[in-house]
PDB file of C-alpha atoms and ligand atoms in Angstrom:
ATOM      1  CA  MET A   1     -15.677  -7.615 -14.380  1.00 36.00           C
ATOM      2  CA  THR A   2     -17.102  -5.339 -11.738  1.00 38.00           C
ATOM      3  CA  GLY A   3     -17.745  -1.626 -11.971  1.00 40.00           C
ATOM      4  CA  SER A   4     -14.663  -1.024  -9.853  1.00 43.00           C
ATOM      5  CA  GLY A   5     -12.439  -2.577 -12.506  1.00 43.00           C
ATOM      6  CA  ARG A   6     -11.591  -5.696 -10.523  1.00 46.00           C
ATOM      7  CA  ASP A   7     -11.935  -9.096 -12.043  1.00 45.00           C
ATOM      8  CA  LEU A   8     -11.792 -11.625  -9.283  1.00 40.00           C
ATOM      9  CA  GLY A   9     -13.689 -14.008 -11.503  1.00 39.00           C
ATOM     10  CA  SER A  10     -10.449 -14.884 -13.249  1.00 43.00           C
ATOM     11  CA  VAL A  11      -8.969 -16.307 -10.023  1.00 42.00           C
ATOM     12  CA  PRO A  12     -11.947 -18.163  -8.518  1.00 40.00           C
ATOM     13  CA  ASP A  13      -9.791 -20.325  -6.276  1.00 46.00           C
ATOM     14  CA  LEU A  14      -8.393 -17.221  -4.628  1.00 48.00           C
ATOM     15  CA  ALA A  15     -11.484 -15.008  -4.533  1.00 48.00           C
ATOM     16  CA  PRO A  16     -12.256 -13.662  -1.051  1.00 48.00           C
ATOM     17  CA  ASN A  17     -15.146 -15.624   0.468  1.00 52.00           C
ATOM     18  CA  GLY A  18     -15.945 -13.392   3.416  1.00 53.00           C
ATOM     19  CA  ALA A  19     -14.645 -15.787   6.063  1.00 73.00           C
ATOM     20  CA  THR A  20     -10.982 -15.618   5.079  1.00 88.00           C
ATOM     21  CA  PRO A  21      -9.215 -12.261   5.212  1.00 94.00           C
ATOM     22  CA  LEU A  22      -7.713 -10.925   1.976  1.00 95.00           C
ATOM     23  CA  LEU A  23      -4.349 -10.959   3.686  1.00 97.00           C
ATOM     24  CA  GLU A  24      -3.106 -12.494   6.876  1.00 97.00           C
ATOM     25  CA  ALA A  25       0.559 -12.272   7.875  1.00 98.00           C
ATOM     26  CA  GLN A  26       1.660 -13.832  11.141  1.00 98.00           C
ATOM     27  CA  GLY A  27       5.017 -13.716  12.889  1.00 98.00           C
ATOM     28  CA  VAL A  28       6.872 -12.677   9.742  1.00 98.00           C
ATOM     29  CA  ARG A  29      10.647 -12.503  10.133  1.00 98.00           C
ATOM     30  CA  VAL A  30      13.293 -11.334   7.671  1.00 98.00           C
ATOM     31  CA  THR A  31      17.039 -11.724   8.139  1.00 98.00           C
ATOM     32  CA  ILE A  32      19.369  -9.948   5.739  1.00 95.00           C
ATOM     33  CA  GLY A  33      23.094 -10.654   5.815  1.00 94.00           C
ATOM     34  CA  GLY A  34      22.874 -12.201   9.273  1.00 94.00           C
ATOM     35  CA  THR A  35      20.934  -9.248  10.727  1.00 95.00           C
ATOM     36  CA  GLU A  36      17.343  -9.767  11.803  1.00 96.00           C
ATOM     37  CA  ILE A  37      15.611  -6.749  10.233  1.00 97.00           C
ATOM     38  CA  LEU A  38      12.075  -7.956  10.757  1.00 98.00           C
ATOM     39  CA  ARG A  39      11.652  -9.723  14.088  1.00 98.00           C
ATOM     40  CA  HIS A  40       7.931 -10.383  14.354  1.00 98.00           C
ATOM     41  CA  ALA A  41       5.311  -8.727  12.177  1.00 98.00           C
ATOM     42  CA  ASP A  42       1.577  -9.419  11.951  1.00 98.00           C
ATOM     43  CA  LEU A  43      -1.038  -7.933   9.636  1.00 98.00           C
ATOM     44  CA  ARG A  44      -4.612  -8.722   8.726  1.00 98.00           C
ATOM     45  CA  LEU A  45      -6.552  -6.994   5.966  1.00 98.00           C
ATOM     46  CA  GLU A  46     -10.198  -7.311   4.982  1.00 96.00           C
ATOM     47  CA  ALA A  47     -11.943  -6.023   1.862  1.00 96.00           C
ATOM     48  CA  GLY A  48     -13.173  -2.441   2.255  1.00 97.00           C
ATOM     49  CA  GLU A  49     -10.534  -1.593   4.829  1.00 97.00           C
ATOM     50  CA  LEU A  50      -7.570   0.783   4.769  1.00 98.00           C
ATOM     51  CA  VAL A  51      -4.826  -0.219   7.173  1.00 98.00           C
ATOM     52  CA  ALA A  52      -1.938   2.198   7.686  1.00 98.00           C
ATOM     53  CA  ILE A  53       1.446   0.877   8.771  1.00 98.00           C
ATOM     54  CA  VAL A  54       3.213   3.613  10.729  1.00 98.00           C
ATOM     55  CA  GLY A  55       6.578   3.690  12.431  1.00 97.00           C
ATOM     56  CA  PRO A  56       9.873   5.564  12.538  1.00 96.00           C
ATOM     57  CA  ASN A  57      12.437   5.409   9.730  1.00 95.00           C
ATOM     58  CA  GLY A  58      14.152   2.037   9.727  1.00 96.00           C
ATOM     59  CA  ALA A  59      11.394   0.305  11.721  1.00 97.00           C
ATOM     60  CA  GLY A  60      11.052  -2.303   8.951  1.00 97.00           C
ATOM     61  CA  LYS A  61       7.872  -1.105   7.218  1.00 97.00           C
ATOM     62  CA  SER A  62       9.161  -1.459   3.647  1.00 96.00           C
ATOM     63  CA  THR A  63      10.826  -4.797   4.405  1.00 97.00           C
ATOM     64  CA  PHE A  64       7.575  -6.108   5.873  1.00 98.00           C
ATOM     65  CA  ALA A  65       5.580  -4.867   2.865  1.00 97.00           C
ATOM     66  CA  ARG A  66       7.943  -6.545   0.423  1.00 96.00           C
ATOM     67  CA  ALA A  67       7.734  -9.756   2.453  1.00 97.00           C
ATOM     68  CA  PHE A  68       3.941  -9.946   2.661  1.00 98.00           C
ATOM     69  CA  CYS A  69       3.654  -8.976  -1.016  1.00 97.00           C
ATOM     70  CA  GLY A  70       5.768 -11.997  -1.945  1.00 96.00           C
ATOM     71  CA  LEU A  71       8.666  -9.855  -3.171  1.00 94.00           C
ATOM     72  CA  ARG A  72      11.077 -11.027  -0.487  1.00 95.00           C
ATOM     73  CA  LYS A  73      11.154 -14.485   1.046  1.00 95.00           C
ATOM     74  CA  PRO A  74      10.615 -14.316   4.811  1.00 97.00           C
ATOM     75  CA  THR A  75      12.943 -16.212   7.127  1.00 97.00           C
ATOM     76  CA  GLY A  76       9.972 -17.205   9.262  1.00 97.00           C
ATOM     77  CA  GLY A  77       6.256 -16.793   9.819  1.00 98.00           C
ATOM     78  CA  THR A  78       3.361 -17.197   7.414  1.00 98.00           C
ATOM     79  CA  VAL A  79       1.713 -14.979   4.795  1.00 98.00           C
ATOM     80  CA  ARG A  80      -1.627 -15.991   3.357  1.00 97.00           C
ATOM     81  CA  TRP A  81      -3.525 -14.243   0.580  1.00 95.00           C
ATOM     82  CA  SER A  82      -7.175 -15.270   0.745  1.00 92.00           C
ATOM     83  CA  GLY A  83      -6.034 -18.286   2.721  1.00 93.00           C
ATOM     84  CA  VAL A  84      -3.309 -19.362   0.285  1.00 94.00           C
ATOM     85  CA  ASP A  85       0.352 -19.419   1.342  1.00 96.00           C
ATOM     86  CA  VAL A  86       2.197 -16.683  -0.586  1.00 96.00           C
ATOM     87  CA  SER A  87       5.212 -18.928  -1.189  1.00 93.00           C
ATOM     88  CA  THR A  88       3.036 -21.119  -3.438  1.00 94.00           C
ATOM     89  CA  ILE A  89       1.763 -18.193  -5.557  1.00 92.00           C
ATOM     90  CA  ARG A  90       3.856 -16.740  -8.353  1.00 86.00           C
ATOM     91  CA  GLY A  91       3.907 -14.372 -11.290  1.00 87.00           C
ATOM     92  CA  ARG A  92       0.583 -13.480 -12.847  1.00 88.00           C
ATOM     93  CA  ARG A  93      -1.405 -15.136 -10.069  1.00 91.00           C
ATOM     94  CA  LEU A  94       0.318 -12.971  -7.468  1.00 93.00           C
ATOM     95  CA  ALA A  95      -0.128  -9.869  -9.628  1.00 92.00           C
ATOM     96  CA  ARG A  96      -3.877 -10.478  -9.674  1.00 91.00           C
ATOM     97  CA  LEU A  97      -4.027 -10.693  -5.891  1.00 93.00           C
ATOM     98  CA  ARG A  98      -2.166  -7.561  -4.899  1.00 95.00           C
ATOM     99  CA  ALA A  99      -0.620  -4.535  -6.533  1.00 95.00           C
ATOM    100  CA  PHE A 100       2.507  -3.106  -4.940  1.00 95.00           C
ATOM    101  CA  VAL A 101       3.233   0.591  -5.410  1.00 93.00           C
ATOM    102  CA  PRO A 102       6.891   1.006  -4.451  1.00 86.00           C
ATOM    103  CA  GLN A 103       8.339   3.897  -2.475  1.00 77.00           C
ATOM    104  CA  ARG A 104      10.406   5.226  -5.356  1.00 74.00           C
ATOM    105  CA  ALA A 105       8.931   5.270  -8.836  1.00 73.00           C
ATOM    106  CA  GLN A 106      11.101   4.125 -11.702  1.00 76.00           C
ATOM    107  CA  VAL A 107      10.717   6.702 -14.460  1.00 80.00           C
ATOM    108  CA  PRO A 108      12.132   5.291 -17.684  1.00 80.00           C
ATOM    109  CA  ASN A 109      12.698   7.699 -20.556  1.00 82.00           C
ATOM    110  CA  GLY A 110      10.126   7.904 -23.308  1.00 90.00           C
ATOM    111  CA  VAL A 111       7.360   6.083 -21.448  1.00 94.00           C
ATOM    112  CA  THR A 112       3.918   7.676 -21.585  1.00 96.00           C
ATOM    113  CA  VAL A 113       1.150   7.468 -18.999  1.00 97.00           C
ATOM    114  CA  LYS A 114      -0.786   5.188 -21.349  1.00 95.00           C
ATOM    115  CA  ASP A 115       2.205   2.843 -21.830  1.00 94.00           C
ATOM    116  CA  ALA A 116       2.876   2.661 -18.099  1.00 94.00           C
ATOM    117  CA  ILE A 117      -0.698   1.686 -17.277  1.00 96.00           C
ATOM    118  CA  ALA A 118      -0.708  -0.880 -20.100  1.00 94.00           C
ATOM    119  CA  ILE A 119       2.487  -2.394 -18.657  1.00 91.00           C
ATOM    120  CA  GLY A 120       0.608  -2.761 -15.340  1.00 91.00           C
ATOM    121  CA  ARG A 121      -2.138  -4.642 -17.144  1.00 93.00           C
ATOM    122  CA  SER A 122       0.335  -6.874 -18.966  1.00 90.00           C
ATOM    123  CA  ALA A 123       0.938  -8.560 -15.578  1.00 84.00           C
ATOM    124  CA  HIS A 124      -2.353 -10.271 -16.434  1.00 81.00           C
ATOM    125  CA  LEU A 125      -1.267 -11.685 -19.763  1.00 84.00           C
ATOM    126  CA  LYS A 126       0.647 -14.699 -20.917  1.00 82.00           C
ATOM    127  CA  PRO A 127       3.829 -13.805 -22.840  1.00 81.00           C
ATOM    128  CA  LEU A 128       2.964 -12.299 -26.260  1.00 81.00           C
ATOM    129  CA  GLN A 129      -0.773 -12.472 -25.564  1.00 85.00           C
ATOM    130  CA  SER A 130      -2.516  -9.329 -26.819  1.00 90.00           C
ATOM    131  CA  PHE A 131      -5.030  -7.164 -24.944  1.00 92.00           C
ATOM    132  CA  SER A 132      -8.652  -8.264 -24.927  1.00 92.00           C
ATOM    133  CA  ALA A 133     -11.646  -5.931 -24.638  1.00 94.00           C
ATOM    134  CA  ALA A 134     -11.665  -6.650 -20.868  1.00 93.00           C
ATOM    135  CA  ASP A 135      -7.994  -5.656 -20.630  1.00 94.00           C
ATOM    136  CA  ARG A 136      -8.648  -2.399 -22.482  1.00 95.00           C
ATOM    137  CA  GLU A 137     -11.594  -1.746 -20.181  1.00 95.00           C
ATOM    138  CA  ALA A 138      -9.397  -2.326 -17.113  1.00 94.00           C
ATOM    139  CA  ILE A 139      -6.790   0.112 -18.483  1.00 96.00           C
ATOM    140  CA  ALA A 140      -9.440   2.758 -19.179  1.00 96.00           C
ATOM    141  CA  GLY A 141     -10.990   2.165 -15.741  1.00 96.00           C
ATOM    142  CA  ALA A 142      -7.645   2.545 -13.953  1.00 96.00           C
ATOM    143  CA  THR A 143      -6.910   5.735 -15.922  1.00 97.00           C
ATOM    144  CA  ALA A 144     -10.254   7.249 -14.975  1.00 96.00           C
ATOM    145  CA  ARG A 145     -10.049   6.155 -11.312  1.00 95.00           C
ATOM    146  CA  ALA A 146      -6.693   7.858 -10.913  1.00 95.00           C
ATOM    147  CA  ARG A 147      -8.099  10.955 -12.656  1.00 94.00           C
ATOM    148  CA  LEU A 148      -5.580  10.768 -15.464  1.00 97.00           C
ATOM    149  CA  ASP A 149      -8.033  11.216 -18.343  1.00 95.00           C
ATOM    150  CA  GLY A 150      -6.549  13.579 -20.909  1.00 96.00           C
ATOM    151  CA  MET A 151      -3.002  12.893 -19.709  1.00 97.00           C
ATOM    152  CA  GLU A 152      -2.537   9.536 -21.438  1.00 97.00           C
ATOM    153  CA  ASP A 153       0.081  10.767 -23.926  1.00 97.00           C
ATOM    154  CA  ARG A 154       2.226  12.691 -21.441  1.00 97.00           C
ATOM    155  CA  GLN A 155       5.707  11.324 -20.819  1.00 96.00           C
ATOM    156  CA  LEU A 156       6.226  10.235 -17.220  1.00 94.00           C
ATOM    157  CA  ASN A 157       9.274  12.471 -16.793  1.00 92.00           C
ATOM    158  CA  THR A 158       7.138  15.577 -17.498  1.00 94.00           C
ATOM    159  CA  LEU A 159       4.678  14.880 -14.663  1.00 93.00           C
ATOM    160  CA  SER A 160       4.484  16.508 -11.244  1.00 92.00           C
ATOM    161  CA  GLY A 161       5.145  14.334  -8.198  1.00 91.00           C
ATOM    162  CA  GLY A 162       1.421  14.034  -7.480  1.00 92.00           C
ATOM    163  CA  GLU A 163       0.559  13.126 -11.062  1.00 94.00           C
ATOM    164  CA  LEU A 164       3.335  10.539 -11.141  1.00 93.00           C
ATOM    165  CA  GLN A 165       2.092   8.994  -7.921  1.00 93.00           C
ATOM    166  CA  ARG A 166      -1.420   8.737  -9.360  1.00 94.00           C
ATOM    167  CA  VAL A 167       0.073   6.997 -12.416  1.00 95.00           C
ATOM    168  CA  GLN A 168       1.814   4.542 -10.081  1.00 94.00           C
ATOM    169  CA  ILE A 169      -1.524   3.802  -8.436  1.00 95.00           C
ATOM    170  CA  ALA A 170      -3.223   3.445 -11.841  1.00 96.00           C
ATOM    171  CA  VAL A 171      -0.518   0.955 -12.874  1.00 94.00           C
ATOM    172  CA  GLY A 172      -1.445  -1.053  -9.781  1.00 94.00           C
ATOM    173  CA  LEU A 173      -5.180  -0.757 -10.414  1.00 95.00           C
ATOM    174  CA  ALA A 174      -4.762  -1.979 -14.000  1.00 95.00           C
ATOM    175  CA  GLN A 175      -3.491  -5.276 -12.568  1.00 93.00           C
ATOM    176  CA  GLY A 176      -7.072  -5.893 -11.444  1.00 92.00           C
ATOM    177  CA  ALA A 177      -6.067  -6.966  -7.914  1.00 93.00           C
ATOM    178  CA  PRO A 178      -8.413  -6.428  -4.957  1.00 94.00           C
ATOM    179  CA  VAL A 179      -5.553  -5.163  -2.761  1.00 97.00           C
ATOM    180  CA  LEU A 180      -3.274  -2.172  -3.237  1.00 97.00           C
ATOM    181  CA  VAL A 181      -0.163  -1.864  -1.089  1.00 98.00           C
ATOM    182  CA  ALA A 182       1.368   1.614  -1.320  1.00 97.00           C
ATOM    183  CA  ASP A 183       4.713   2.381   0.310  1.00 96.00           C
ATOM    184  CA  GLU A 184       4.877   6.050   1.330  1.00 96.00           C
ATOM    185  CA  PRO A 185       2.987   7.280  -1.761  1.00 94.00           C
ATOM    186  CA  THR A 186       2.700  10.810  -0.380  1.00 94.00           C
ATOM    187  CA  ALA A 187       6.181  11.188   1.120  1.00 91.00           C
ATOM    188  CA  GLN A 188       7.383  13.599  -1.587  1.00 87.00           C
ATOM    189  CA  LEU A 189       4.089  15.382  -2.208  1.00 92.00           C
ATOM    190  CA  ASP A 190       2.742  18.808  -1.256  1.00 94.00           C
ATOM    191  CA  LEU A 191      -0.493  19.183   0.685  1.00 95.00           C
ATOM    192  CA  GLY A 192      -2.840  19.377  -2.302  1.00 95.00           C
ATOM    193  CA  ALA A 193      -1.334  16.363  -4.031  1.00 94.00           C
ATOM    194  CA  THR A 194      -1.349  14.436  -0.733  1.00 95.00           C
ATOM    195  CA  ALA A 195      -5.050  15.187  -0.290  1.00 95.00           C
ATOM    196  CA  ALA A 196      -5.757  14.044  -3.886  1.00 94.00           C
ATOM    197  CA  VAL A 197      -3.962  10.728  -3.356  1.00 95.00           C
ATOM    198  CA  SER A 198      -5.697  10.258   0.019  1.00 96.00           C
ATOM    199  CA  GLU A 199      -9.080  10.855  -1.542  1.00 96.00           C
ATOM    200  CA  LEU A 200      -8.307   8.397  -4.320  1.00 96.00           C
ATOM    201  CA  LEU A 201      -7.363   5.719  -1.768  1.00 97.00           C
ATOM    202  CA  ARG A 202     -10.551   6.317   0.246  1.00 97.00           C
ATOM    203  CA  ASP A 203     -12.623   6.053  -2.971  1.00 96.00           C
ATOM    204  CA  LEU A 204     -11.057   2.656  -3.611  1.00 97.00           C
ATOM    205  CA  VAL A 205     -11.863   1.504  -0.070  1.00 97.00           C
ATOM    206  CA  HIS A 206     -15.429   2.627  -0.630  1.00 97.00           C
ATOM    207  CA  ASP A 207     -15.502   0.259  -3.622  1.00 95.00           C
ATOM    208  CA  ASP A 208     -14.308  -2.617  -1.417  1.00 96.00           C
ATOM    209  CA  TYR A 209     -10.609  -2.631  -2.228  1.00 96.00           C
ATOM    210  CA  GLY A 210      -8.326  -3.524   0.639  1.00 97.00           C
ATOM    211  CA  ILE A 211      -5.526  -0.996   1.028  1.00 98.00           C
ATOM    212  CA  VAL A 212      -2.309  -1.128   2.981  1.00 98.00           C
ATOM    213  CA  LEU A 213      -0.775   2.326   3.221  1.00 98.00           C
ATOM    214  CA  ILE A 214       2.702   2.709   4.607  1.00 98.00           C
ATOM    215  CA  VAL A 215       2.995   6.240   5.859  1.00 96.00           C
ATOM    216  CA  HIS A 216       5.104   8.103   8.355  1.00 90.00           C
ATOM    217  CA  ASP A 217       2.740  11.081   8.738  1.00 94.00           C
ATOM    218  CA  LEU A 218       0.641  10.169  11.776  1.00 96.00           C
ATOM    219  CA  ALA A 219      -1.921  12.909  11.173  1.00 96.00           C
ATOM    220  CA  LEU A 220      -2.491  11.607   7.650  1.00 96.00           C
ATOM    221  CA  ALA A 221      -2.729   8.023   8.912  1.00 97.00           C
ATOM    222  CA  ALA A 222      -5.338   9.108  11.457  1.00 95.00           C
ATOM    223  CA  ALA A 223      -7.429  10.849   8.809  1.00 95.00           C
ATOM    224  CA  VAL A 224      -7.455   8.102   6.182  1.00 96.00           C
ATOM    225  CA  ALA A 225      -7.009   4.781   7.986  1.00 97.00           C
ATOM    226  CA  ASP A 226      -9.661   2.537   9.483  1.00 97.00           C
ATOM    227  CA  ARG A 227      -6.919   0.881  11.475  1.00 98.00           C
ATOM    228  CA  VAL A 228      -3.246   1.561  12.114  1.00 98.00           C
ATOM    229  CA  VAL A 229      -0.462  -0.905  12.779  1.00 98.00           C
ATOM    230  CA  VAL A 230       2.516   0.524  14.655  1.00 98.00           C
ATOM    231  CA  MET A 231       5.969  -0.835  13.839  1.00 98.00           C
ATOM    232  CA  SER A 232       9.016  -0.308  15.963  1.00 98.00           C
ATOM    233  CA  ASP A 233      12.409  -1.967  15.716  1.00 98.00           C
ATOM    234  CA  GLY A 234      11.282  -4.753  13.397  1.00 98.00           C
ATOM    235  CA  ARG A 235       8.078  -5.585  15.252  1.00 98.00           C
ATOM    236  CA  THR A 236       4.404  -4.751  14.904  1.00 98.00           C
ATOM    237  CA  ILE A 237       3.631  -3.637  18.432  1.00 98.00           C
ATOM    238  CA  ALA A 238       0.035  -2.364  18.301  1.00 98.00           C
ATOM    239  CA  THR A 239      -3.024  -2.247  16.082  1.00 98.00           C
ATOM    240  CA  GLY A 240      -6.443  -0.626  16.272  1.00 97.00           C
ATOM    241  CA  PRO A 241      -8.324   2.573  15.466  1.00 96.00           C
ATOM    242  CA  PRO A 242      -5.854   5.476  14.976  1.00 95.00           C
ATOM    243  CA  VAL A 243      -7.006   7.677  17.848  1.00 93.00           C
ATOM    244  CA  GLU A 244      -6.902   4.777  20.296  1.00 95.00           C
ATOM    245  CA  VAL A 245      -3.543   3.408  19.250  1.00 97.00           C
ATOM    246  CA  LEU A 246      -1.684   6.664  18.591  1.00 97.00           C
ATOM    247  CA  SER A 247      -1.893   7.861  22.156  1.00 97.00           C
ATOM    248  CA  LYS A 248       0.501  10.374  23.662  1.00 97.00           C
ATOM    249  CA  GLU A 249       2.187   7.484  25.467  1.00 97.00           C
ATOM    250  CA  MET A 250       2.613   5.405  22.296  1.00 98.00           C
ATOM    251  CA  ILE A 251       4.007   8.353  20.322  1.00 97.00           C
ATOM    252  CA  GLY A 252       6.378   9.158  23.173  1.00 97.00           C
ATOM    253  CA  GLU A 253       7.598   5.578  23.421  1.00 97.00           C
ATOM    254  CA  VAL A 254       8.036   4.880  19.707  1.00 97.00           C
ATOM    255  CA  TRP A 255       8.981   8.276  18.236  1.00 96.00           C
ATOM    256  CA  ASN A 256      10.522   9.762  21.362  1.00 95.00           C
ATOM    257  CA  VAL A 257       8.628  13.066  21.084  1.00 95.00           C
ATOM    258  CA  GLU A 258       5.865  14.606  23.108  1.00 95.00           C
ATOM    259  CA  ALA A 259       2.938  14.884  20.735  1.00 96.00           C
ATOM    260  CA  GLU A 260      -0.806  14.634  20.733  1.00 96.00           C
ATOM    261  CA  LEU A 261      -3.027  13.544  17.888  1.00 95.00           C
ATOM    262  CA  ILE A 262      -6.239  15.434  17.232  1.00 93.00           C
ATOM    263  CA  SER A 263      -8.573  13.736  14.798  1.00 88.00           C
ATOM    264  CA  HIS A 264     -12.176  14.270  13.874  1.00 86.00           C
ATOM    265  CA  GLU A 265     -14.146  13.272  10.755  1.00 83.00           C
ATOM    266  CA  GLY A 266     -11.367  13.303   8.168  1.00 81.00           C
ATOM    267  CA  ARG A 267      -9.550  16.251   9.745  1.00 90.00           C
ATOM    268  CA  SER A 268      -6.489  15.688  11.823  1.00 93.00           C
ATOM    269  CA  GLY A 269      -3.451  17.331  13.287  1.00 95.00           C
ATOM    270  CA  LEU A 270      -0.482  16.519  15.421  1.00 95.00           C
ATOM    271  CA  HIS A 271       0.450  18.923  18.209  1.00 95.00           C
ATOM    272  CA  VAL A 272       4.169  18.410  18.690  1.00 95.00           C
ATOM    273  CA  GLU A 273       6.463  19.709  21.385  1.00 93.00           C
ATOM    274  CA  TRP A 274       9.316  20.416  18.949  1.00 91.00           C
ATOM    275  CA  LEU A 275      11.714  22.174  21.272  1.00 90.00           C
ATOM    276  CA  GLY A 276      10.928  20.894  24.737  1.00 72.00           C
ATOM    277  CA  ARG A 277      13.509  18.129  24.981  1.00 64.00           C
ATOM    278  CA  THR A 278      16.783  19.961  25.683  1.00 57.00           C
TER     279      THR A 278
HETATM  280  P1  LIG B   1      11.345   1.548   6.949  1.00 63.53           P
HETATM  281  O1  LIG B   1      10.662   1.298   5.662  1.00 63.53           O
HETATM  282  O2  LIG B   1      10.483   1.378   8.161  1.00 63.53           O
HETATM  283  O3  LIG B   1      12.054   2.875   6.984  1.00 63.53           O
HETATM  284  P2  LIG B   1      13.100  -0.574   6.070  1.00 63.53           P
HETATM  285  O4  LIG B   1      12.282  -1.793   6.000  1.00 63.53           O
HETATM  286  O5  LIG B   1      13.446   0.113   4.792  1.00 63.53           O
HETATM  287  O6  LIG B   1      12.482   0.434   7.137  1.00 63.53           O
HETATM  288  O7  LIG B   1      14.480  -0.942   6.774  1.00 63.53           O
HETATM  289  C1  LIG B   1      14.544  -1.517   8.061  1.00 63.53           C
HETATM  290  C2  LIG B   1      16.007  -1.715   8.422  1.00 63.53           C
HETATM  291  O8  LIG B   1      16.561  -2.709   7.608  1.00 63.53           O
HETATM  292  C3  LIG B   1      16.850  -0.468   8.233  1.00 63.53           C
HETATM  293  O9  LIG B   1      17.778  -0.395   9.285  1.00 63.53           O
HETATM  294  C4  LIG B   1      17.534  -0.722   6.919  1.00 63.53           C
HETATM  295  O10 LIG B   1      18.781  -0.071   6.862  1.00 63.53           O
HETATM  296  C5  LIG B   1      17.695  -2.218   6.917  1.00 63.53           C
HETATM  297  N1  LIG B   1      17.655  -2.794   5.563  1.00 63.53           N
HETATM  298  C6  LIG B   1      16.622  -2.736   4.704  1.00 63.53           C
HETATM  299  N2  LIG B   1      16.906  -3.380   3.545  1.00 63.53           N
HETATM  300  C7  LIG B   1      18.178  -3.851   3.697  1.00 63.53           C
HETATM  301  C8  LIG B   1      19.065  -4.606   2.861  1.00 63.53           C
HETATM  302  N3  LIG B   1      18.705  -5.003   1.649  1.00 63.53           N
HETATM  303  N4  LIG B   1      20.281  -4.909   3.353  1.00 63.53           N
HETATM  304  C9  LIG B   1      20.660  -4.510   4.600  1.00 63.53           C
HETATM  305  N5  LIG B   1      19.857  -3.810   5.428  1.00 63.53           N
HETATM  306  C10 LIG B   1      18.653  -3.483   4.990  1.00 63.53           C
HETATM  307 MG1  LIG B   2      10.384   2.468   3.954  1.00 63.53          MG
END
């Protein structure tokens, strides 16, 4: 158990060894009902790195995330977690490798913050196995990381959007995986809550987590990501540092707007020509 709440020791065969990336997806394709939704998607993630996947609505970001997380079987391509083919990893083993925070939170009635985080941890356990001291420590660690101390007994349906999103992240952290994949975690949030979630994600990167953040706000991506991957029409078409990749030309081509990204030391903005296209 490390101070960051991860416990890679329990999956020694899959622990990152430095040479192999935490995640490597190559040429991933997904066909649904005869339509090719994902045509060719690549992604590489190292420990201590936050990669943002950006792209217009319908570009295939969520489909790609579900595919590389092992939640949807790709029609083609390869996905490897610490060198191991995702199609050979199931259940608890997969849960220990990556936590997936979905775009829309399920908020069942009567569930408290504490219960939700414990459910995240139960991904670690065999059926009917009870929590060990290490499990309780992981739950407490995830609660503290997501700054939810003192809120453990609140029902999920009484939380603000930002609080609920932090619970979702804590549920993922309690799994003890070294990678967190979050699909548009800030899409419904106001500025303050967005900043709080962004700060939480950066803290995790600082502690060597690998994070994949799917986000449509380019200014936010530029401020928080070490690297961005641009998706358009079912393909990953570019990757690199945000300011290099999100050029005026790229934004014009992919989003069809005239806009310029300004980014400097955690501050960023997007100057958009909102009305110039008539
Ligand atoms: P993004 O997350 O970038 O907005 P998605 O991955 O959700 O994009 O969707 C990409 C495209 O695939 C969209 O056109 C969407 O309508 C379509 N799509 C996604 N899931 C399904 C599905 N289960 N059945 C049919 N079409 C789907
Ligand atoms: Mg999506």
